Amino acid sequence: MKLGFYPGCSMKGGSREYKESVAAVCKAFDIELVEVPDWNCCGATAAHNLNKELALSLPARILAQAEKAGLSEILIPCAACYNRLSVTQHELNENDKLKERVKSILGMDYQGTSSIINIIQMIDKYVLPNLDGKVVKSFNHLAACYYGCLLVRPHGILKFDRPEDPVTMDNVIRKIGGSPVEWAYKVECCGAGLSVSKTEAVARLSGKIVEDAADRGSQVIVVACPMCHLNLDMRRPESNKYLKRNIDIPVIYITQAIGIALGMSGKELGLQRHFVPVILKEKPEEPAPVKPAKKVVQTQEMEA
Amino acid sequence: MSGTTHQTTEDNSLSGELLMHTHVESMRCYQCGKCSAGCPMALDMEYPPSVVMRMLQTGDPELEDKLLRSYAIWVCVTCETCFARCPMEIDIPKVMDYLREKSLKMGISSPKAKHIIAFHRAFLDMIDKTGRMYELGLTVDYKMRSMTLGQDVGLAPGMMSRGKLGLFPEMIRDKKHIAGIFSKTIKRKEGGQ
Amino acid sequence: MARIGVFICHCGENISATVDCGKVAEVTSRLPGVAYSTDYKYMCSDPGQTKIKDAIREFHLTGVVVAACSPRMHEPTFRKACAEAGLNPYLCEMSNLREHCSWVHPKGDVTTEKAIDLVRTLVEKVKKNESLMPIKVPVTKTALVIGGGVAGIQAALDIANCGHKVIMVERDPSIGGHMSQLSETFPTLDCSQCILTPRMVEVAQHPNITLYSYSEVESVEGFIGNFKVKIRKKAKCVDEKDCTGCGLCTTLCPQKKIPSEFEQGLGFRPAIYVPFPQAVPNKPVIDKPNCTYFQKGKCRICEIKCPTKAIRFDQQDEILEVEIGAIVLATGFNILKTDFFPEYGYGKFKDVIDGLQFERLASASGPTLGEIRRPSDGKVPEKIVFVACAGSRDPAKGIPYCSKICCMYTAKHAMLYKHKVHEGNAYVFYMDIRAGGKMYEEFVRRAIEEDHAHYIRGRVSRIYEKNGKLIVKGADTLLNSMPVEIEADMVVLATAGVANDGAEELAQKFHVSYDGYKFFAEAHPKLRPVETNTAGIFLAGACQAPKDIPDSVAMASGAASKVAALFSNDELTREPLIAEVNRCAPPLFSTCTGCFLCQLVCPYNAIEREQITDRSGKLIKELAKINPGLCQGCGTCVALCKSKSIDIHGYTNAQVHTEVLALLNEYA
Amino acid sequence: MDTENKLLKKASLQKLIEKLNADGKKILAPVIKGKRVEFGLITSSDQMADDYIVTNQSVKSVAFPKFEKLFSYEVTKEGITQADTGYSTFPEFVILGARPCDANALGSIGAIFNWDYHDKLYFDRLEKTTMISTSCSKCDDYCFCTSAGGHPGSTKGSDIQLTRLETGDYFAEILTEKGKKLTSVSPDLFETAPSVDKSKYLAEVPVKFKVDEAVAKVKTVFENELWLDQSLRCIGCGACAFVCPTCACFDIQDETKGKNGIRLRCWDSCGLSLFTLHTSGHNPREVQSQRWRQRIMHKFAYMPERQNVTGCVGCGRCSRACPVDMNIMEHLINIVEVK
Amino acid sequence: MLEIKQKARELLESGKAQVVIGYGKGPNNTTRAIFVRKPEDADKLVLDDTCVQNLALYIYKHEVRHFGKEAVVATLPVLRSLLQLASENQVKDNEIIAIAITPDNKVVELDSFAAIEEHVRLFNTGLTEDEKDLLKKINAMGLEERWAFWNKEFSKCIKCYACRQSCPMCYCPRCAAEVNQPQWIPVAAHQHGNIEWHIMRAMHLAGRCINCGDCARACPVDIPLNLLTYNLIEELNNEFKYTAGLSASQTYVLSTWKLEDKETFIR
């Protein structure tokens, strides 16, 4: 099958291993990725911080280009790009005046009919149903699935998973043999766009995320966003410094996790490109699990 | 607080302007503080989100001015946590976007935020020129603007060795189109950067 | 030919100051059909009334128009006077010259003209008035109280003490409601069970009260004074007469780990159980879905061991039909379900509990025997966080209203905790403190000042668990919204009070209206707070809106007094100003087409279907029929009837039509 | 009087119209109104419809309008005073281009309005009306005048009849004194006529049944099932009666305003269910088949009996107007064919 | 067409129906309603483009009901009429058999409201583009122009009540126009009486008209009466997403109230 594809800038640079692993996984499942022709940057945080119309026009151009190429469903693996494009589509669909204005800025027609999906939705929809028999190496690790902000918020627009306690990625990990850990920082912010301009804040925020993952015994942090990856991986020295601890949990993309389970090589998946070396420890043998008490269904009985 | 506090939104207050341009009703805020409680950057802000909303509610020009000059609006990372949990469903990130744009337009942005703004500008300039973000160029440009030459130098070789840093920017074919978009939006409003 | 008498009142100077009353009398005397017309200073006075009576007799009047003040006050006066003179009272109408004319216009010819118009309009109407007789509806003097919480108990006892029969229906195995779950009550901190239990026992022992516990209302028909109610008595599988309530069965039942509803899931009960020791009736029921015998076909331990052989596995639900004169709905409220707060981990973290659970922890009869111990590991919490407005005042979660009771019980909880765990720390996150009520504000201040509960003004953003602690992230909005992070051992959410399960179905069953939150709607928010739109059905307690014990009890007594007033007569006298579907000769029988669009709009459910059959019983036609016991004369059906087959007595189509024409000076 | 035959040149017709208008007479003639042809006031001959069988509505409203004030009254304390109608204010009408069947029909209505009571209103109006009919040069499937005692060139009820010749000129038969009087406004317009075989210009309307047979038969089939069969699809509206040139039923209504009121006569139809509804709620003609029977019986049994005329002239309007294709001719043939 | 005849014969032969209301041919090649009671007469049934009359009004006609169980050759307006009549308690479920045609020209027998509802869902039940255009045209007129237009149209009315009598929804045994105590609507066919009559009738059809167009077709003086109901149909569709005659159980839109009802139409 064919799927529209918007890689976004960072996939060409800082997170090329994400692209490599997305490509590898898609290939394994016969998904042909058709890049949006002559795509541009979505404008990221910078654009909407500085100028609203620009922040809408840049993503709108991408969508218009996709429409022109007849791409009805577009995979956007970068959570930030996914968010910007989704929000743009929503805002323009809600406001005809704005839509007209943006169309005139673009000098292009724009309908807003393409459906946009993020990487986890794509995996959920096209990979999981065909997973049977493909897993050659169980992903036997305690994994902290980190969703970040932009996959789940604003929920009213993205309508993806449960905004406070998402589970889709955990489910993917479980399906490939992994054990997702219960932890508290699934949707906390990593500091995102302030990585360069306010590194100390990012060190703090990312540090707390990494720390919680470590404290819960995670052996790997799984992400679905280049920005998150950057902050949790490349900024590890800074965050370790902030934490005054040396945490060496590797951070990998969800597609890399799937690739590993499919038996792909580290090189194929670009694991060597990470700052924190990807050394995956096996999940320890657990003592026979204590049978959890039967789930109590609380019923609030009332009079009559 | 001056004597002109607590105006209504019909006045030429900032909150009225917000209502008109973003449809966000700052008057809905009842100051529960859930936004500030959940804000990851609240510690760095001199006015956490709920205080920002309160300042808007007063309609006091002095407070509005303080707000537009604040560092808080720049340090907001638009993580949307506040909006996600706001019991009154107020789109605070949208408010922040608006305040930033206005602050910039009026040229009264917090000097403390100059690095952040410099980064954003460098970022946008890069897109303006190439259509896409190009990390090496962006870093160099940003460092020139922010005069933070020393910071993060250590990263470059690491990135380079991991194949994460291209030496040359990737350009899109229709650069004119992008330039056109810039000239019709951000440059139009700022009278050309 | 009509012979109308017109009586213009000066109302002292209230009317005559701006209206030329003599001229009004003079002009109207010339109207066709007017037999007598006069004016007088005080028509409502004895001499004034005598004038009317004399004129009726002397001029053989067929109708009377009194042009005076608002009919609200004196219509009964003049109608009574007419009746005394032998004229049907409904042939007398009042024109409101005072409020509608003299008080609102300056003196002048135009004002007098308007007065003439008003009188002429009514003269034309009265020509078409008909003699009416008040409607008498018999009253069955038995009340039905639905719900055995404190409101239902109060209402039942009050009615029963007036000497009337009461049937109480309770869904659960025991009466007592939420109040029986509470530890202590604000603002006095007296023991809830201690004050409630005697009342529960009183209900059980009252000769006028019949209690059907473990029962539900199946259907309701009829109208005020004459309801027919079907009650489903769910099978308890225990013979109430044979059972002595010894409790042996409950100790022998092999099923021991069923979460107790009464303990809010914090404790357990067997499958044959009495919900709590003070239950009324204090006889067990078998919870079929959890009973080994019912699920697996064997066990029967209770049956074998029962000393009085009271177990009846084959018992079936029983349907009772009762005749009822008035109904009190006291079905109470509920609290939010656990899936409501993902950001607080409500339902996910064991130590994030709700207020009712805390009540059970604090209750001496509760699962911890009154010691505050957290559910996860039984540890006594050293730090406890109370979150007020958990769900309330939260439009994003669909509950914009204030639940009213939480501020008070949260203060109480903080206090109880501090009384039991002296070295502990209690934090209360609040938005506003709403402590309106006698001794309420003082109570909250006591929690803060004497018991040192830390009140923080701000809403909690998130709670997560880490290393056995609950990390509560909030902000102090009184300190520039400074972030506050508390590592608590337990969190108590003051979850919003919401309408009870099944409230909507129940409301529809009883034809009472309800609001957007499914709380039952009162007939008038200020003046008829315990009545519903359906005559004869009253509200008590938190089924109408969240309320505390004193409010519930007061409302229950209010509803009871309404019932007692209704029962004070053998018959209900109703104004005959009600709607009626016309009748005519066969083959039509009525011009009603039987479309029943009227049935849909009647707010009082007064429209029934009547079948016209021939002698052999074959259906000829189905017609709308208005139940005079239910009709309130609102006229909605009249407006909707396309074939104009419905009329309201006193305001018939013909009367309204002629009034309009008369006002346009086009009277016939 | 004896008929005078004249020639009215095509151009003269226009002049005649002008003269009559100038003389204060109102001229009613068939005019095209959308898809229909109706009588309307004209001031010039080119306003007249040229190609039509009959007008959709009949000409009867000139003397029997759809509603008419009978008198006015005033209610006072003392009683009711009645004011007279404005009889004398009726304008003088000239009907130009009615078909022979229409002209004939006014006589049928007249027979009713002059039966047990002489209806002054009707006859006063008729008195002020001059009827110039035009003979029929064509007919359609609905026409059956020849079965109803008429024919396309019948002069009964006309004061003047025009027959169009191939030249476009008219052969004018001056039939009555009233007709003669009308020609006197401009006698020169009516030229001496050549000898004309009028029948050559007339449509051929086939005879479907004999009117006498129908009249005789109708009396015998009162209890027959055919009424039900015929009227099953009848929806009980008044369209047939209201377009019928001979239907004369009316309803009396009072309309009041203040103390004053007027009494009106309005068209009514025996096909409407309310027509015979009693105050008691009982309706002697309870179902539509009874009403349909009444309609036919009245026209073909009661009127011949009482007024010595049939109540149908065979114009076919009712069948054309009927929303559910009730065809009176077809139904009459059925009746005649009853064994 | 053959199938219709066959179906009708089947129904009559099996005794499932005692009368089939359908279309037949009259003299002059006209189309009319016929009432087939004998299987051999089923051959008289036709169904073509001229079969436009809404036969639903015959199902409750006393004389027709008298024959016994009715079947009706049901075009879309007939089916929608049946559903609307059902929602107004005028026909009962399983009382009538509808012989209907599917969009792919198959004859189907629908003997329950549920089946009719399902069948109706196969068709477009909104106003057609032509009808919408007409509505636009009339709404584009200014108030005064529109008033003049209707005044002119109504002046033609002769109060024959063909509009009412042809309408399946006008089933009242005593029409509001016939109420004479008091006389709300003047009987005479003068302007005032005509306007009141037609506006009253249109209002009584608000939310009930299923747009068969028979009122306009029946009018002997060609008043475009269905133009009056177009507007009502559109308004109710726009304001309440309500279309009459789609379900036997739908409650009358103008006498019910929902929380989500907007009140913007009150101007």
Coordinates of N, CA and C in Angstrom, one line a residue, chain A residues 68-134:
Chain A
K68 N -2.3 18.3 -3.7 CA -2.0 18.4 -5.2 C -1.5 17.1 -5.7
A69 N -0.7 16.4 -4.8 CA -0.2 15.1 -5.3 C -1.1 14.0 -5.0
G70 N -2.3 14.3 -4.5 CA -3.3 13.3 -4.4 C -3.1 12.3 -3.2
L71 N -2.4 12.9 -2.2 CA -2.1 12.0 -1.0 C -3.2 12.2 0.0
S72 N -4.0 11.2 0.2 CA -5.2 11.4 1.1 C -4.8 11.1 2.6
E73 N -3.8 10.3 2.8 CA -3.4 10.0 4.2 C -1.9 10.3 4.3
I74 N -1.6 11.1 5.2 CA -0.2 11.5 5.3 C 0.4 11.0 6.7
L75 N 1.5 10.3 6.6 CA 2.2 9.9 7.9 C 3.1 11.0 8.2
I76 N 3.0 11.5 9.5 CA 4.0 12.5 10.0 C 4.7 11.9 11.2
P77 N 5.8 11.4 11.1 CA 6.4 10.7 12.2 C 6.9 11.7 13.3
C78 N 7.3 12.9 12.9 CA 7.7 13.9 13.9 C 6.5 14.4 14.7
A79 N 6.5 14.2 16.0 CA 5.3 14.7 16.8 C 5.1 16.1 16.6
A80 N 6.1 16.9 16.6 CA 6.0 18.4 16.5 C 5.4 18.8 15.2
C81 N 5.9 18.2 14.1 CA 5.3 18.5 12.8 C 3.8 18.0 12.7
Y82 N 3.6 16.8 13.3 CA 2.2 16.2 13.3 C 1.3 17.2 14.0
N83 N 1.8 17.8 15.1 CA 1.0 18.7 15.9 C 0.7 20.0 15.1
R84 N 1.7 20.5 14.5 CA 1.6 21.8 13.7 C 0.6 21.6 12.6
L85 N 0.8 20.5 11.9 CA -0.1 20.3 10.7 C -1.5 20.0 11.1
S86 N -1.7 19.3 12.1 CA -3.0 19.0 12.6 C -3.7 20.2 13.1
V87 N -3.0 21.0 13.8 CA -3.6 22.3 14.4 C -4.0 23.2 13.2
T88 N -3.1 23.3 12.3 CA -3.3 24.2 11.1 C -4.6 23.7 10.4
Q89 N -4.6 22.4 10.1 CA -5.8 21.9 9.4 C -7.1 22.2 10.1
H90 N -7.0 22.0 11.5 CA -8.2 22.2 12.3 C -8.6 23.7 12.2
E91 N -7.6 24.6 12.4 CA -8.0 26.0 12.5 C -8.5 26.5 11.2
L92 N -8.0 26.0 10.1 CA -8.4 26.5 8.8 C -9.8 25.9 8.5
N93 N -10.0 24.7 8.9 CA -11.3 24.1 8.7 C -12.4 24.8 9.5
E94 N -12.0 25.3 10.6 CA -13.0 25.9 11.5 C -13.3 27.4 11.1
N95 N -12.4 28.0 10.3 CA -12.5 29.4 10.1 C -12.3 29.7 8.6
D96 N -13.5 29.8 7.9 CA -13.4 30.0 6.4 C -12.6 31.3 6.0
K97 N -12.8 32.3 6.8 CA -12.1 33.5 6.5 C -10.6 33.4 6.5
L98 N -10.2 32.7 7.6 CA -8.7 32.4 7.7 C -8.2 31.5 6.6
K99 N -9.1 30.6 6.2 CA -8.7 29.7 5.1 C -8.5 30.5 3.9
E100 N -9.4 31.4 3.6 CA -9.3 32.2 2.4 C -8.0 33.0 2.4
R101 N -7.8 33.6 3.6 CA -6.6 34.4 3.7 C -5.3 33.6 3.5
V102 N -5.3 32.4 4.1 CA -4.1 31.5 3.9 C -4.0 31.1 2.4
K103 N -5.1 30.8 1.8 CA -5.0 30.4 0.4 C -4.5 31.5 -0.4
S104 N -4.8 32.8 -0.1 CA -4.3 33.9 -0.9 C -2.8 34.1 -0.6
I105 N -2.4 33.8 0.6 CA -0.9 33.9 0.9 C -0.2 32.8 0.1
L106 N -0.8 31.6 0.1 CA -0.1 30.5 -0.6 C -0.2 30.7 -2.1
G107 N -1.3 31.3 -2.6 CA -1.5 31.4 -4.0 C -1.8 30.0 -4.5
M108 N -2.3 29.1 -3.6 CA -2.6 27.8 -4.0 C -4.0 27.4 -3.5
D109 N -4.6 26.4 -4.1 CA -5.8 25.9 -3.6 C -5.5 25.0 -2.4
Y110 N -6.4 25.1 -1.4 CA -6.2 24.2 -0.2 C -7.6 23.8 0.3
Q111 N -7.8 22.5 0.4 CA -9.2 22.0 0.8 C -9.1 21.6 2.3
G112 N -8.1 21.0 2.7 CA -8.0 20.5 4.1 C -8.7 19.2 4.3
T113 N -8.5 18.3 3.3 CA -9.3 17.1 3.3 C -8.4 15.9 3.6
S114 N -7.0 16.1 3.6 CA -6.1 15.0 3.8 C -6.3 14.5 5.3
S115 N -6.1 13.2 5.5 CA -6.1 12.9 6.9 C -4.6 12.7 7.3
I116 N -4.4 13.1 8.6 CA -3.0 13.2 9.1 C -2.9 12.1 10.2
I117 N -1.9 11.3 10.1 CA -1.7 10.3 11.2 C -0.2 10.4 11.7
N118 N -0.1 10.1 13.0 CA 1.2 10.1 13.6 C 1.8 8.7 13.5
I119 N 3.0 8.5 14.0 CA 3.7 7.3 13.8 C 3.0 6.1 14.5
I120 N 2.5 6.5 15.7 CA 1.9 5.4 16.5 C 0.6 5.0 15.9
Q121 N -0.2 6.0 15.4 CA -1.4 5.6 14.7 C -1.1 4.7 13.5
M122 N -0.1 5.1 12.8 CA 0.3 4.3 11.6 C 0.6 2.9 12.0
I123 N 1.4 2.7 13.1 CA 1.8 1.4 13.5 C 0.6 0.6 14.0
D124 N -0.3 1.3 14.7 CA -1.5 0.7 15.2 C -2.4 0.2 14.1
K125 N -2.4 1.0 13.0 CA -3.4 0.8 11.9 C -2.8 -0.2 10.9
Y126 N -1.5 -0.1 10.6 CA -1.0 -0.9 9.5 C 0.1 -1.9 9.9
V127 N 0.7 -1.7 11.1 CA 1.8 -2.7 11.4 C 1.3 -3.8 12.3
L128 N 0.6 -3.4 13.4 CA 0.2 -4.4 14.4 C -0.7 -5.5 13.8
P129 N -1.6 -5.1 13.0 CA -2.5 -6.2 12.4 C -1.7 -7.3 11.6
N130 N -0.5 -6.9 11.1 CA 0.3 -7.8 10.3 C 1.5 -8.3 11.0
L131 N 1.5 -8.1 12.3 CA 2.7 -8.4 13.1 C 3.0 -9.9 13.2
D132 N 1.9 -10.7 13.2 CA 2.0 -12.1 13.5 C 3.1 -12.8 12.7
G133 N 4.0 -13.4 13.5 CA 5.0 -14.2 12.9 C 6.2 -13.4 12.4
K134 N 6.1 -12.1 12.5 CA 7.3 -11.3 12.1 C 8.3 -11.0 13.2

